[in-house]
């Protein structure tokens, strides 16, 4: 009779295992538990002696394990990722934490897709029930553990110190705050970052372990800095001695349950393995109510790092030697959405230009002719083999404007960011009105006689402002060079020039809820030499306009940038994309900046001949002389104000 009861209970548990076999948390079974738990959790071990209790490995077979008292353990909501006790979950299947999650998960295709991803298979394949980890794999793990114990006294692996700049150390030592990933819509995961925040649990490699094979443990996010997270292994409580920084989008970070689905061992860190005898019970307590990454997080990361521009595509781009015109260039390489463009006539491919694919400085072939913009014809009479025009739909779209009524006119005055000195907002004039809302702008007092330094801004550009913008927002306005009547007064200047101000209503005044705050850290392109992506800080915010300061450099290198500029990136972007990050200027070099700044100021008299930019580059190279920094980038870029997809302006 008693045997029949045991058989019935065993059959019921087996049926429950089959029903919930895709559960993610249920494969954690501590080897240090009693043998009854071990035998009831895996039928294949009934005739095999239990593994020694000293083995600190939590087995995970991708199956539902039951406790000796019949309870069915942990579960993860397949919709929202919430972790909880299975018995408290909704419905008989215990797949969802609430009615709303169950209803939201009504699509069979989504179920199959997620399950397939958990199995490491393409979503198009039919998902199958996850199979149990073979017993031989468990025995092999134990053998490896024993071998490690024997060799531990003979060999010790020393950690190799990482030379160079570390965002983690920089953030921790100064208690800095980084701009969240959600501030950067153009960056990977910028629009699908979700609820990733402090307290989220993940599975990561366990580096505090003597096993020869790669094993994992659960860690919680203690602090977020862009893509980077400060992680602490579960079980360390308030002990931060083994905290470590890791890129959340890296290949070694997984949602809780990944090990169970992949048959990977969970091993508690060696430092704390003695603290608990029942690690499964510990995880149940710690993970109940916790959040983890979505099961398709790594797929989303991969998809967000796919870029439509490809090498050999032809585009029109601003001529870096004559700002007033464009030239044909060929896409040479794509890194993190940034394009290295080589001008078509450059035989040795050294005459290049870097900008983001969403930059307002690049356009499809034929754009210049369509709006009446100057264009330098190429000496090359026909396309080279393999080169093809980039499709127009790949380029950032500008906001449509109505030019039929009151509109910008030649000679109107306004304020504009100087494209060759991005730290300055200057007195400017509309020199030519083009089609589709584009304007040619000249900086008063500094223009070349032939107009070769006029710059093309769209009417919705966040880099142009109505007269009085700087005064209202307490920004220093740069007057025309040589203008004697200081302090500068717009009323007097307009009367002297016999000119009028561009109507305020023609400037877009919308301001997005961008999420930036003063003091936030980020990675920013030095737009005067865009091969440098630098450690930077937001120092001022005027509506949607950000003042970007490059850490370690004088304020004269600051740049006014739009909050949606594609040349701003979250902390950790360089590491994620393989781009070289420029660290703050070394302390020993800062003393030389004052004299260097004088050179920079002196060079302003020649800036519209294209020399100031080179002076800035040479200056930085001189200050970094002797440092072993390598750069993946190399070229020049004059200005980038933000993705042309997001042209919204601020209230003056």
XYZ file of C-alpha atoms in Angstrom:
652
model
C 0.000 0.000 0.000
C 2.800 2.349 0.918
C 4.628 1.448 -2.294
C 1.478 2.266 -4.305
C 1.265 5.686 -2.633
C 4.929 6.367 -3.426
C 4.362 5.323 -7.006
C 1.348 7.646 -7.327
C 3.297 10.599 -5.911
C 6.239 9.802 -8.157
C 3.971 9.612 -11.222
C 2.326 12.922 -10.281
C 5.698 14.600 -9.957
C 6.842 13.143 -13.273
C 3.721 14.459 -14.983
C 4.341 17.895 -13.473
C 7.930 17.759 -14.754
C 6.719 17.069 -18.287
C 4.185 19.893 -18.121
C 6.627 22.515 -16.915
C 9.791 21.230 -18.505
C 10.676 24.618 -20.000
C 10.749 26.282 -16.556
C 14.017 28.169 -16.142
C 14.715 28.194 -12.408
C 13.785 24.632 -11.627
C 17.051 22.938 -12.486
C 18.926 24.010 -9.363
C 19.511 21.055 -7.071
C 22.234 21.343 -4.443
C 24.466 18.325 -4.163
C 24.857 19.068 -0.484
C 21.185 18.205 0.167
C 20.150 14.850 1.550
C 19.919 11.830 -0.703
C 16.135 11.738 -0.633
C 16.033 15.051 -2.413
C 18.541 13.804 -4.926
C 16.712 10.589 -5.680
C 13.327 12.243 -5.977
C 14.626 14.825 -8.377
C 16.183 12.618 -10.991
C 14.972 9.142 -11.882
C 18.178 8.306 -13.711
C 20.166 8.341 -10.464
C 18.158 5.694 -8.628
C 20.813 3.024 -9.142
C 23.830 5.303 -8.889
C 25.570 6.223 -5.661
C 25.017 9.885 -4.754
C 27.837 12.315 -5.470
C 29.928 13.374 -2.462
C 28.336 16.164 -0.436
C 31.589 18.160 -0.575
C 31.077 18.930 -4.256
C 29.826 22.552 -4.395
C 27.957 22.246 -7.674
C 24.301 22.966 -8.195
C 23.068 20.625 -10.872
C 20.678 22.005 -13.447
C 19.039 19.809 -15.998
C 16.426 22.122 -17.415
C 13.834 20.063 -15.523
C 11.387 20.774 -12.695
C 12.759 19.555 -9.373
C 10.494 18.937 -6.382
C 11.350 19.345 -2.741
C 11.063 16.366 -0.369
C 7.814 17.862 0.996
C 6.266 17.835 -2.473
C 6.546 21.536 -3.239
C 7.578 22.280 -6.784
C 10.291 24.917 -6.278
C 10.864 28.129 -8.199
C 9.407 29.506 -11.413
C 10.026 32.418 -13.736
C 7.215 34.315 -15.426
C 7.672 33.744 -19.149
C 6.253 37.174 -19.911
C 7.831 39.669 -17.484
C 10.722 37.665 -16.014
C 9.484 37.892 -12.403
C 10.920 35.159 -10.155
C 8.776 33.536 -7.482
C 7.641 30.365 -5.718
C 5.916 28.138 -8.273
C 2.899 27.405 -6.064
C 2.101 31.129 -5.927
C 2.056 31.499 -9.718
C -1.088 31.824 -11.826
C -2.999 28.865 -13.305
C -2.191 25.180 -13.207
C 0.833 25.437 -15.439
C 2.492 28.037 -13.158
C 4.038 29.735 -16.169
C 2.945 33.269 -15.353
C 2.968 35.431 -12.249
C -0.409 37.077 -12.962
C -3.500 37.021 -15.153
C -2.255 40.004 -17.168
C 1.024 38.266 -18.024
C -0.848 35.143 -19.053
C -3.092 37.105 -21.406
C -0.180 39.073 -22.822
C 1.495 35.797 -23.678
C -1.268 34.590 -25.955
C 0.793 34.220 -29.102
C 1.914 30.632 -29.778
C 4.588 31.901 -32.117
C 6.154 33.955 -29.332
C 6.158 30.934 -27.035
C 7.891 28.814 -29.649
C 10.375 31.568 -30.412
C 11.380 32.096 -26.771
C 11.655 28.392 -26.080
C 13.745 27.908 -29.192
C 16.088 30.681 -28.107
C 16.431 29.081 -24.667
C 17.520 25.922 -26.454
C 19.992 27.825 -28.585
C 18.071 27.109 -31.770
C 16.771 29.426 -34.482
C 13.253 30.697 -33.670
C 11.894 29.179 -36.869
C 12.508 25.627 -35.705
C 9.881 23.812 -33.715
C 10.789 23.954 -30.037
C 11.261 20.683 -28.208
C 11.184 19.821 -24.526
C 14.576 20.424 -22.928
C 16.362 17.174 -22.252
C 17.929 16.232 -18.955
C 21.637 16.626 -18.548
C 23.263 13.209 -18.944
C 24.538 11.663 -15.738
C 27.941 11.162 -17.342
C 28.313 14.951 -17.556
C 27.762 15.226 -13.823
C 30.318 12.552 -13.106
C 32.781 14.264 -15.450
C 32.288 17.519 -13.591
C 33.045 15.791 -10.304
C 36.164 14.212 -11.794
C 37.337 17.598 -12.986
C 36.688 19.025 -9.539
C 38.779 16.339 -7.873
C 41.596 16.850 -10.379
C 41.550 20.542 -9.661
C 41.912 19.978 -5.933
C 45.006 17.850 -6.561
C 46.619 20.413 -8.862
C 45.643 23.446 -6.835
C 48.740 23.365 -4.667
C 51.021 22.966 -7.685
C 49.784 25.781 -9.920
C 48.330 29.199 -9.217
C 46.888 31.491 -11.865
C 47.731 35.133 -11.233
C 45.400 37.802 -12.518
C 46.941 39.891 -15.247
C 46.472 43.582 -14.447
C 44.713 45.532 -17.173
C 46.660 48.612 -18.181
C 44.922 51.831 -19.165
C 41.692 53.553 -18.331
C 38.901 51.738 -16.474
C 35.417 53.198 -16.402
C 34.614 51.141 -13.300
C 37.500 52.515 -11.253
C 36.825 56.019 -12.564
C 33.146 55.858 -11.586
C 33.762 54.234 -8.185
C 36.672 56.401 -7.031
C 34.823 59.636 -7.789
C 31.213 58.576 -7.116
C 30.236 59.641 -10.626
C 26.885 59.014 -12.269
C 26.628 57.873 -15.872
C 23.877 58.800 -18.302
C 21.458 55.848 -18.697
C 21.361 53.904 -21.946
C 17.819 55.128 -22.571
C 19.205 58.643 -23.231
C 20.822 57.393 -26.444
C 18.122 56.261 -28.866
C 20.654 55.725 -31.687
C 22.915 53.464 -29.609
C 22.516 49.675 -29.302
C 19.598 48.819 -26.987
C 18.775 52.520 -26.652
C 15.100 51.926 -27.412
C 14.710 48.504 -25.768
C 16.756 48.725 -22.575
C 13.667 47.866 -20.561
C 13.678 47.721 -16.756
C 17.340 46.889 -16.310
C 18.303 48.554 -13.047
C 19.924 47.939 -9.694
C 18.773 44.668 -8.165
C 18.374 42.775 -11.440
C 19.892 39.284 -11.202
C 22.007 37.667 -13.922
C 24.086 34.554 -14.419
C 27.774 35.250 -14.963
C 31.024 33.267 -14.988
C 32.276 32.467 -11.493
C 35.884 33.674 -11.311
C 36.200 32.782 -7.614
C 36.465 29.103 -8.355
C 39.221 26.524 -8.721
C 37.461 24.352 -11.294
C 39.306 24.032 -14.623
C 36.114 24.448 -16.624
C 33.982 27.561 -16.991
C 31.232 27.615 -14.387
C 28.626 30.197 -13.462
C 26.936 31.798 -10.501
C 24.173 34.322 -9.959
C 25.033 37.964 -9.328
C 23.000 41.099 -8.681
C 23.490 44.548 -10.184
C 24.747 46.887 -7.456
C 25.249 49.936 -9.682
C 24.635 50.801 -13.332
C 26.868 53.058 -15.430
C 25.653 53.048 -19.022
C 26.155 49.555 -20.379
C 28.444 48.693 -17.465
C 27.152 47.125 -14.263
C 28.846 46.636 -10.914
C 27.961 43.060 -9.973
C 28.057 41.202 -6.669
C 27.791 37.439 -6.364
C 24.767 36.147 -4.469
C 25.783 35.163 -0.963
C 28.201 38.019 -0.338
C 25.491 40.183 1.257
C 27.206 43.499 2.147
C 30.704 42.253 1.347
C 31.998 44.183 -1.688
C 35.445 42.569 -1.775
C 34.756 40.589 -4.948
C 32.504 43.108 -6.720
C 33.373 43.466 -10.389
C 32.334 45.548 -13.409
C 30.952 43.893 -16.496
C 29.277 45.062 -19.711
C 25.630 44.003 -19.500
C 25.538 43.460 -23.265
C 28.603 41.227 -23.164
C 28.494 37.591 -24.205
C 29.119 36.308 -20.665
C 25.996 37.818 -19.070
C 22.807 35.771 -19.178
C 19.316 35.875 -17.683
C 18.679 33.708 -14.638
C 17.670 30.309 -15.929
C 20.138 30.280 -18.812
C 22.319 27.713 -17.064
C 19.325 25.452 -16.473
C 18.356 25.690 -20.122
C 21.912 25.199 -21.361
C 23.010 22.478 -18.985
C 25.719 24.656 -17.447
C 26.794 24.127 -13.820
C 26.096 26.729 -11.148
C 28.920 26.775 -8.625
C 28.940 29.039 -5.550
C 32.110 31.149 -5.164
C 34.877 29.448 -3.197
C 35.048 32.318 -0.682
C 31.499 31.692 0.546
C 30.800 28.058 -0.306
C 31.019 27.168 3.403
C 28.286 29.658 4.399
C 25.338 27.454 3.421
C 24.721 23.751 3.260
C 21.554 24.095 1.188
C 22.313 26.464 -1.675
C 19.035 25.701 -3.417
C 17.032 26.961 -0.463
C 19.258 30.023 -0.358
C 18.587 30.811 -4.027
C 14.864 30.289 -3.551
C 14.851 32.898 -0.805
C 17.084 35.362 -2.636
C 15.444 35.108 -6.059
C 11.808 35.232 -5.005
C 10.400 38.465 -6.399
C 13.640 39.390 -8.184
C 13.924 40.530 -11.789
C 16.254 39.173 -14.445
C 17.070 39.930 -18.085
C 14.514 39.033 -20.769
C 15.188 35.585 -22.264
C 15.811 37.140 -25.695
C 18.133 39.886 -24.384
C 21.233 38.688 -26.247
C 19.257 38.449 -29.488
C 18.055 42.031 -29.067
C 21.644 43.169 -28.472
C 22.758 41.419 -31.656
C 19.898 42.880 -33.694
C 20.548 46.403 -32.391
C 24.154 46.168 -33.594
C 23.235 45.441 -37.211
C 23.827 48.487 -39.419
C 22.285 49.035 -42.863
C 25.281 50.844 -44.364
C 27.802 48.525 -46.008
C 31.292 49.013 -47.468
C 31.408 50.147 -51.126
C 28.229 52.231 -50.817
C 28.435 55.707 -52.390
C 27.115 58.759 -50.532
C 27.271 62.544 -50.702
C 29.068 64.110 -47.756
C 30.258 67.585 -46.788
C 33.637 68.569 -48.259
C 35.873 69.008 -45.223
C 38.030 71.563 -47.066
C 35.078 73.638 -48.340
C 32.116 73.486 -45.998
C 29.776 75.043 -48.552
C 29.767 72.007 -50.850
C 29.452 68.228 -50.844
C 31.450 65.469 -52.522
C 30.987 61.810 -53.350
C 32.539 59.410 -50.867
C 32.687 55.635 -50.490
C 31.852 53.787 -47.274
C 35.107 52.098 -46.297
C 34.133 50.613 -42.933
C 31.349 50.679 -40.350
C 32.098 50.554 -36.608
C 29.253 50.876 -34.142
C 27.201 52.844 -36.659
C 30.068 55.234 -37.397
C 31.172 55.353 -41.030
C 34.664 55.821 -42.355
C 34.102 57.537 -45.692
C 36.842 57.843 -48.305
C 36.408 60.604 -50.866
C 35.940 59.042 -54.282
C 38.959 60.765 -55.819
C 41.357 59.586 -53.105
C 43.563 57.016 -54.817
C 45.464 55.966 -51.684
C 42.318 56.094 -49.490
C 43.912 58.517 -47.021
C 41.546 61.404 -47.740
C 38.779 60.234 -45.459
C 35.999 61.525 -43.250
C 34.309 60.028 -40.171
C 30.696 60.567 -39.130
C 27.740 58.619 -37.795
C 25.269 57.078 -40.213
C 22.567 59.373 -38.746
C 24.704 62.493 -39.157
C 23.084 65.429 -40.991
C 26.320 65.707 -42.985
C 25.713 62.702 -45.262
C 23.064 62.249 -47.929
C 22.065 60.008 -50.808
C 23.527 60.514 -54.268
C 21.633 63.311 -56.003
C 20.655 65.162 -52.801
C 22.728 68.266 -53.554
C 21.207 68.714 -57.006
C 17.680 68.218 -55.660
C 17.906 71.097 -53.145
C 20.316 73.413 -54.975
C 23.360 72.783 -52.767
C 26.881 73.217 -54.133
C 28.525 69.995 -55.264
C 32.069 69.160 -56.302
C 31.993 67.008 -59.394
C 34.266 64.010 -59.318
C 37.016 63.486 -61.893
C 35.962 59.849 -61.995
C 33.622 59.471 -64.965
C 31.995 56.201 -63.932
C 31.534 54.095 -60.841
C 34.290 51.711 -59.943
C 33.505 48.024 -59.919
C 31.632 46.986 -56.807
C 30.580 50.512 -55.820
C 26.867 51.236 -55.641
C 24.692 54.115 -54.458
C 23.348 53.843 -50.921
C 19.524 53.624 -51.005
C 17.884 56.949 -50.012
C 15.772 55.306 -47.294
C 18.885 54.547 -45.216
C 19.527 58.206 -44.444
C 18.063 60.068 -41.502
C 14.915 61.931 -42.411
C 14.420 65.588 -41.513
C 11.159 67.005 -40.295
C 8.986 68.336 -43.098
C 8.414 72.095 -43.047
C 5.905 74.393 -44.722
C 7.738 77.059 -46.700
C 4.673 78.454 -48.445
C 3.911 81.096 -45.807
C 6.304 83.250 -43.822
C 9.726 81.702 -44.154
C 13.435 82.355 -43.718
C 14.926 84.898 -46.141
C 18.426 85.778 -47.187
C 20.006 88.370 -44.918
C 18.005 87.466 -41.801
C 20.029 87.280 -38.591
C 20.072 84.468 -36.062
C 22.367 82.687 -33.601
C 24.160 79.486 -34.587
C 26.736 77.053 -33.271
C 29.997 77.701 -35.079
C 30.669 74.480 -37.075
C 34.434 74.970 -36.686
C 34.370 75.970 -33.025
C 31.622 74.005 -31.343
C 32.176 75.694 -27.978
C 30.830 78.972 -29.394
C 27.356 80.181 -30.348
C 27.824 83.065 -32.747
C 26.028 85.894 -34.520
C 25.094 84.467 -37.920
C 23.295 85.320 -41.156
C 21.186 83.341 -43.614
C 23.150 83.560 -46.861
C 21.018 81.373 -49.092
C 17.669 79.599 -48.871
C 17.685 76.144 -50.469
C 14.844 73.716 -51.161
C 13.241 71.344 -48.653
C 13.905 73.655 -45.700
C 17.715 73.823 -45.964
C 19.615 77.054 -45.282
C 23.186 78.181 -45.929
C 24.475 79.967 -42.825
C 27.499 82.260 -42.502
C 29.177 83.343 -39.254
C 29.300 87.133 -39.123
C 32.749 88.696 -39.244
C 34.511 85.497 -40.251
C 33.162 84.642 -43.695
C 35.335 84.006 -46.712
C 34.730 86.298 -49.672
C 33.681 83.398 -51.903
C 31.327 81.909 -49.316
C 33.354 78.705 -49.116
C 32.810 78.525 -45.345
C 29.016 78.794 -45.429
C 27.487 75.824 -43.688
C 24.266 73.983 -44.485
C 21.757 73.704 -41.638
C 18.199 72.485 -41.940
C 15.537 74.869 -40.651
C 14.769 72.348 -37.918
C 18.413 71.934 -36.910
C 19.003 72.103 -33.141
C 22.151 74.149 -33.855
C 20.410 77.348 -34.920
C 18.523 79.673 -32.570
C 16.458 82.853 -32.734
C 17.985 86.208 -31.857
C 18.178 86.573 -28.068
C 18.444 82.853 -27.282
C 21.857 83.194 -25.619
C 20.861 86.243 -23.579
C 17.669 84.626 -22.281
C 19.506 81.429 -21.340
C 22.619 83.159 -19.955
C 24.979 81.778 -22.579
C 27.897 83.848 -23.818
C 27.175 84.938 -27.382
C 30.256 85.308 -29.595
C 30.010 88.672 -31.417
C 31.303 89.197 -34.968
C 35.094 89.334 -35.119
C 36.286 92.921 -34.980
C 32.982 94.297 -33.733
C 33.917 97.205 -31.445
C 30.694 98.052 -29.620
C 30.860 95.728 -26.660
C 28.972 94.440 -24.834
C 27.131 93.226 -27.921
C 23.502 94.335 -28.217
C 21.287 92.760 -30.857
C 19.038 95.802 -31.215
C 21.957 98.072 -32.040
C 23.564 95.519 -34.340
C 20.415 94.920 -36.385
C 19.948 98.655 -36.837
C 23.578 99.137 -37.917
C 23.409 96.249 -40.370
C 19.999 97.343 -41.638
C 18.822 93.781 -41.123
C 16.033 91.897 -39.366
C 15.944 88.887 -37.067
C 14.551 85.599 -38.303
C 11.018 85.185 -36.830
C 11.024 83.171 -33.613
C 8.013 81.130 -34.735
C 10.087 79.543 -37.535
C 12.279 77.767 -34.991
C 10.987 74.500 -33.617
C 10.559 74.834 -29.862
C 9.814 71.266 -28.749
C 12.110 69.731 -26.154
C 12.257 65.929 -25.686
C 12.382 64.372 -22.252
C 15.964 63.321 -22.846
C 16.904 62.198 -19.320
C 20.303 63.914 -19.110
C 21.390 65.712 -15.927
C 24.357 67.924 -15.169
C 27.345 65.870 -14.038
C 26.465 62.706 -15.937
C 29.323 60.832 -17.593
C 29.274 59.529 -21.155
C 31.463 58.829 -24.171
C 31.526 61.606 -26.768
C 33.115 62.161 -30.153
C 35.502 65.083 -30.448
C 33.774 66.559 -33.473
C 36.814 68.638 -34.346
C 38.705 65.354 -34.804
C 36.217 62.483 -34.707
C 38.738 59.679 -34.522
C 38.828 60.562 -30.816
C 35.974 59.211 -28.711
C 36.542 60.680 -25.284
C 35.541 60.379 -21.643
C 33.172 63.316 -21.190
C 30.761 65.048 -18.810
C 27.520 66.987 -19.247
C 28.222 70.371 -17.623
C 25.204 72.456 -18.733
C 21.729 71.760 -20.059
C 19.728 74.435 -21.866
C 16.447 72.838 -22.924
C 17.731 70.233 -25.414
C 21.210 71.714 -25.756
C 24.045 70.003 -23.848
C 27.435 71.431 -22.987
C 29.898 68.531 -23.279
C 33.199 68.783 -21.419
C 36.084 66.429 -22.204
C 37.520 65.218 -18.896
C 41.066 66.387 -18.247
C 40.948 69.120 -20.892
C 40.333 72.829 -20.573
C 36.852 74.265 -21.044
C 37.839 75.725 -24.406
C 37.540 72.244 -25.864
C 33.897 71.986 -24.749
C 31.220 71.458 -27.371
C 27.569 72.427 -27.586
C 25.734 69.319 -28.743
C 22.091 68.401 -29.176
C 20.692 65.897 -26.684
C 19.913 63.510 -29.551
C 23.254 63.824 -31.295
C 24.440 60.473 -32.693
C 27.936 61.411 -31.523
C 27.081 60.842 -27.858
C 27.213 57.324 -26.423
C 26.615 55.523 -23.116
C 29.502 54.535 -20.878
C 30.777 51.195 -22.212
C 29.882 51.870 -25.859
C 33.508 51.747 -26.997
C 34.044 48.416 -25.257
C 30.857 47.009 -26.759
C 31.630 48.057 -30.345
C 35.418 47.653 -30.318
C 36.085 51.392 -30.611
C 39.133 52.846 -28.817
C 38.175 55.098 -25.904
C 40.273 58.211 -25.323
C 40.916 58.541 -21.544
C 41.096 61.857 -19.692
C 44.277 63.845 -20.331
C 47.121 62.651 -18.057
C 47.744 64.877 -15.053
C 51.310 65.593 -16.179
C 50.017 67.006 -19.434
C 47.453 69.375 -17.969
C 50.023 71.997 -17.030
C 50.871 72.425 -20.686
C 47.259 73.100 -21.630
C 47.331 76.778 -20.726
C 50.043 77.487 -23.299
C 48.351 75.147 -25.737
C 45.083 77.039 -25.332
C 46.849 80.214 -26.365
C 47.871 78.458 -29.571
C 44.269 77.372 -29.989
C 43.002 80.936 -29.547
C 45.588 82.246 -31.969
C 44.541 79.676 -34.542
C 40.978 81.013 -34.533
C 42.007 83.744 -36.943
C 42.613 81.023 -39.508
C 39.865 78.614 -38.512
C 37.767 79.196 -41.632
C 40.657 78.140 -43.804
C 40.500 74.707 -42.291
C 43.543 75.011 -40.023
C 42.035 75.309 -36.566
C 40.833 71.748 -36.623
C 44.290 70.469 -37.421
C 45.773 72.630 -34.664
C 43.382 71.021 -32.201
C 44.333 67.539 -33.393
C 48.056 68.261 -33.261
C 47.663 69.690 -29.780
C 46.007 66.562 -28.466
C 48.593 64.358 -30.142
C 51.383 66.400 -28.552
C 49.842 66.075 -25.103
C 49.401 62.343 -25.599
C 52.894 61.876 -26.979
C 54.547 58.936 -25.311
C 51.286 57.324 -24.264
C 50.497 53.983 -25.829
C 47.070 54.753 -27.217
C 45.919 53.275 -30.483
C 42.955 54.502 -32.471
C 40.690 52.668 -34.852
C 39.511 55.987 -36.251
C 41.211 58.589 -38.377
C 39.813 61.493 -40.366
C 38.113 64.787 -39.874
C 34.619 65.992 -39.250
C 33.340 69.490 -38.735
C 29.972 69.259 -37.090
C 27.207 66.950 -36.053
C 24.250 68.200 -34.125
C 22.124 65.150 -33.730
C 20.338 62.474 -35.644
C 18.374 64.068 -38.455
C 15.519 61.788 -37.421
C 14.951 63.861 -34.301
C 14.699 67.520 -35.247
C 12.847 69.128 -32.360
C 13.862 72.514 -31.003
C 13.765 74.421 -27.775
C 11.878 77.396 -26.475
C 14.054 80.527 -26.634
